mmCIF file of C-alpha atoms in Angstrom:
data_model
loop_
_atom_site.group_PDB
_atom_site.id
_atom_site.type_symbol
_atom_site.label_atom_id
_atom_site.label_comp_id
_atom_site.label_asym_id
_atom_site.label_seq_id
_atom_site.Cartn_x
_atom_site.Cartn_y
_atom_site.Cartn_z
ATOM 1 C CA MET A 1 -10.275 39.359 86.865
ATOM 2 C CA THR A 2 -13.678 41.584 86.868
ATOM 3 C CA TYR A 3 -16.716 41.102 84.805
ATOM 4 C CA ARG A 4 -19.618 43.882 84.487
ATOM 5 C CA LEU A 5 -22.657 42.368 86.583
ATOM 6 C CA ASN A 6 -25.878 43.806 87.145
ATOM 7 C CA LEU A 7 -25.628 44.783 90.881
ATOM 8 C CA PRO A 8 -24.831 47.838 92.458
ATOM 9 C CA ARG A 9 -21.251 47.904 92.414
ATOM 10 C CA PHE A 10 -19.795 47.832 95.851
ATOM 11 C CA ASP A 11 -16.123 48.183 97.728
ATOM 12 C CA ALA A 12 -14.987 45.068 97.343
ATOM 13 C CA ARG A 13 -11.147 44.221 99.152
ATOM 14 C CA VAL A 14 -9.227 41.917 96.606
ATOM 15 C CA ALA A 15 -5.630 40.631 96.632
ATOM 16 C CA LYS A 16 -2.736 39.470 95.496
ATOM 17 C CA ASN A 17 -1.332 35.398 96.910
ATOM 18 C CA GLY A 18 1.152 34.808 95.053
ATOM 19 C CA ASP A 19 -0.492 34.791 91.294
ATOM 20 C CA ARG A 20 -3.465 34.626 92.324
ATOM 21 C CA TYR A 21 -6.121 36.979 93.751
ATOM 22 C CA THR A 22 -8.556 36.621 96.251
ATOM 23 C CA ILE A 23 -11.562 39.021 97.423
ATOM 24 C CA LEU A 24 -12.921 39.273 101.461
ATOM 25 C CA ASP A 25 -15.526 37.319 101.616
ATOM 26 C CA THR A 26 -17.747 39.178 104.680
ATOM 27 C CA LEU A 27 -19.420 36.015 105.476
ATOM 28 C CA ARG A 28 -16.849 34.070 106.527
ATOM 29 C CA ARG A 29 -14.225 36.704 107.767
ATOM 30 C CA LYS A 30 -11.224 35.386 104.899
ATOM 31 C CA TYR A 31 -10.684 36.230 101.510
ATOM 32 C CA VAL A 32 -11.015 33.139 99.248
ATOM 33 C CA ALA A 33 -9.974 33.068 95.444
ATOM 34 C CA LEU A 34 -11.649 35.560 93.666
ATOM 35 C CA THR A 35 -12.807 33.687 90.700
ATOM 36 C CA PRO A 36 -16.099 34.213 88.070
ATOM 37 C CA GLU A 37 -18.155 32.833 90.701
ATOM 38 C CA GLU A 38 -17.206 34.420 93.869
ATOM 39 C CA TRP A 39 -17.130 37.254 92.283
ATOM 40 C CA VAL A 40 -20.757 37.403 91.452
ATOM 41 C CA ARG A 41 -21.651 35.794 94.901
ATOM 42 C CA GLN A 42 -19.479 38.557 96.623
ATOM 43 C CA HIS A 43 -21.760 41.363 94.552
ATOM 44 C CA PHE A 44 -24.889 39.593 95.540
ATOM 45 C CA ILE A 45 -24.039 39.232 99.433
ATOM 46 C CA HIS A 46 -23.524 42.810 99.464
ATOM 47 C CA TYR A 47 -26.767 43.677 96.855
ATOM 48 C CA LEU A 48 -28.975 41.626 99.022
ATOM 49 C CA ILE A 49 -27.293 43.151 102.924
ATOM 50 C CA GLU A 50 -27.112 46.678 101.546
ATOM 51 C CA HIS A 51 -29.795 47.504 99.009
ATOM 52 C CA LYS A 52 -32.500 44.938 99.936
ATOM 53 C CA GLY A 53 -31.737 44.584 103.867
ATOM 54 C CA TYR A 54 -30.849 41.249 104.538
ATOM 55 C CA PRO A 55 -29.129 41.035 107.646
ATOM 56 C CA GLY A 56 -25.711 39.511 107.311
ATOM 57 C CA VAL A 57 -25.470 37.249 110.817
ATOM 58 C CA TYR A 58 -28.729 34.885 108.847
ATOM 59 C CA LEU A 59 -26.585 34.834 106.130
ATOM 60 C CA ALA A 60 -23.759 32.308 105.496
ATOM 61 C CA ASN A 61 -21.726 30.982 102.467
ATOM 62 C CA GLU A 62 -20.254 27.605 101.164
ATOM 63 C CA ILE A 63 -22.993 25.386 103.421
ATOM 64 C CA GLU A 64 -22.261 21.771 103.321
ATOM 65 C CA LEU A 65 -25.205 19.125 102.439
ATOM 66 C CA ARG A 66 -24.907 16.206 102.398
ATOM 67 C CA ILE A 67 -27.289 12.680 100.970
ATOM 68 C CA GLY A 68 -25.958 9.681 102.209
ATOM 69 C CA ASP A 69 -22.603 9.906 101.153
ATOM 70 C CA LYS A 70 -22.711 12.876 98.588
ATOM 71 C CA LYS A 71 -21.516 15.778 99.831
ATOM 72 C CA MET A 72 -23.261 19.108 97.922
ATOM 73 C CA ARG A 73 -22.377 23.091 98.882
ATOM 74 C CA CYS A 74 -24.833 26.077 98.452
ATOM 75 C CA ASP A 75 -23.918 28.629 97.441
ATOM 76 C CA SER A 76 -25.620 30.792 100.210
ATOM 77 C CA VAL A 77 -28.502 30.482 102.653
ATOM 78 C CA LEU A 78 -30.277 32.858 104.544
ATOM 79 C CA TYR A 79 -31.845 32.094 107.459
ATOM 80 C CA ASP A 80 -34.352 33.357 109.918
ATOM 81 C CA SER A 81 -34.098 33.795 114.063
ATOM 82 C CA ASP A 82 -34.561 30.473 114.562
ATOM 83 C CA LEU A 83 -31.297 29.621 112.387
ATOM 84 C CA ARG A 84 -34.439 27.670 109.662
ATOM 85 C CA PRO A 85 -33.174 28.016 105.937
ATOM 86 C CA ARG A 86 -34.807 30.309 104.028
ATOM 87 C CA ILE A 87 -33.146 31.004 100.583
ATOM 88 C CA ILE A 88 -31.146 29.235 99.187
ATOM 89 C CA MET A 89 -28.927 30.940 96.705
ATOM 90 C CA GLU A 90 -26.846 29.492 93.341
ATOM 91 C CA TYR A 91 -24.354 31.668 91.678
ATOM 92 C CA LYS A 92 -22.637 31.317 88.134
ATOM 93 C CA ALA A 93 -20.052 33.053 86.209
ATOM 94 C CA PRO A 94 -21.106 35.891 84.577
ATOM 95 C CA THR A 95 -20.457 33.683 81.754
ATOM 96 C CA VAL A 96 -22.617 30.611 82.550
ATOM 97 C CA GLN A 97 -26.090 30.416 80.944
ATOM 98 C CA LEU A 98 -28.439 29.859 83.756
ATOM 99 C CA THR A 99 -30.408 26.704 82.035
ATOM 100 C CA GLN A 100 -32.755 24.036 83.249
ATOM 101 C CA LYS A 101 -29.591 22.111 84.875
ATOM 102 C CA VAL A 102 -28.336 25.403 87.279
ATOM 103 C CA PHE A 103 -32.545 24.855 88.507
ATOM 104 C CA ASP A 104 -32.448 21.215 88.733
ATOM 105 C CA GLN A 105 -28.935 21.391 90.941
ATOM 106 C CA ILE A 106 -30.493 23.418 93.832
ATOM 107 C CA THR A 107 -34.020 22.408 93.371
ATOM 108 C CA ALA A 108 -31.880 18.954 94.580
ATOM 109 C CA TYR A 109 -30.121 21.361 97.551
ATOM 110 C CA ASN A 110 -34.060 22.036 98.519
ATOM 111 C CA MET A 111 -35.021 18.863 98.559
ATOM 112 C CA LEU A 112 -33.145 18.820 101.614
ATOM 113 C CA LEU A 113 -34.461 22.352 103.350
ATOM 114 C CA HIS A 114 -37.099 23.221 102.159
ATOM 115 C CA VAL A 115 -36.819 26.789 102.069
ATOM 116 C CA ASP A 116 -39.773 29.119 100.986
ATOM 117 C CA TYR A 117 -37.315 30.538 97.744
ATOM 118 C CA ILE A 118 -34.656 30.231 96.200
ATOM 119 C CA ILE A 119 -32.454 32.388 93.541
ATOM 120 C CA VAL A 120 -30.087 32.138 91.349
ATOM 121 C CA SER A 121 -27.794 34.306 89.760
ATOM 122 C CA ASN A 122 -24.997 34.857 87.369
ATOM 123 C CA GLY A 123 -24.202 38.523 88.465
ATOM 124 C CA ILE A 124 -26.387 39.944 85.051
ATOM 125 C CA GLN A 125 -29.506 37.220 85.068
ATOM 126 C CA HIS A 126 -31.364 36.748 88.429
ATOM 127 C CA TYR A 127 -34.311 34.564 89.518
ATOM 128 C CA CYS A 128 -36.315 34.307 92.027
ATOM 129 C CA CYS A 129 -39.040 31.770 92.942
ATOM 130 C CA ARG A 130 -41.291 31.563 95.518
ATOM 131 C CA MET A 131 -42.197 27.437 96.813
ATOM 132 C CA ASP A 132 -45.400 26.378 97.189
ATOM 133 C CA TYR A 133 -45.493 23.267 98.755
ATOM 134 C CA GLU A 134 -48.973 22.715 99.307
ATOM 135 C CA ASN A 135 -49.853 22.773 95.366
ATOM 136 C CA ASN A 136 -46.498 21.486 94.452
ATOM 137 C CA SER A 137 -44.597 23.947 92.267
ATOM 138 C CA TYR A 138 -43.066 27.512 92.695
ATOM 139 C CA SER A 139 -43.653 31.008 91.073
ATOM 140 C CA PHE A 140 -40.841 32.737 89.936
ATOM 141 C CA LEU A 141 -41.247 36.706 91.110
ATOM 142 C CA PRO A 142 -40.420 39.536 89.067
ATOM 143 C CA GLU A 143 -37.971 41.154 91.369
ATOM 144 C CA ILE A 144 -35.823 39.883 94.506
ATOM 145 C CA PRO A 145 -38.394 40.783 97.488
ATOM 146 C CA ASP A 146 -36.832 43.409 100.035
ATOM 147 C CA TYR A 147 -36.305 41.711 103.561
ATOM 148 C CA ARG A 148 -39.164 43.081 105.200
ATOM 149 C CA ASN A 149 -41.081 41.539 102.661
ATOM 150 C CA LEU A 150 -40.350 37.894 102.839
#
């Protein structure tokens, strides 16, 4: 199962485990189930590291958050050198439309993390917003910023 994405190709390490496929998640350092969303995540992470200069040591996948008894998971988070979250990312399968519901989901995560940027991608469309807490708003950026420009 592979999808054509609007992201650069990379040398994905895919393995077959019984009747299912897995892909190496370089951040978690293990093979994980190869779902359409995971295909997007791995491509996007490699894009950030290899093409946008993001340090892999500051990126993490599947970060658990809690609001009361409710558990949620951020797909990916970029931290700064003081381990403060700077960017949260939400991925969807290429067949999933990026609707307001997706932005509502990542906004709920941001209520806890208060990051500078949020990114949403289905591997074909990518949206990056810079948060403006002083004016209680956000603005869409024309592209994903390079790490040095954050």
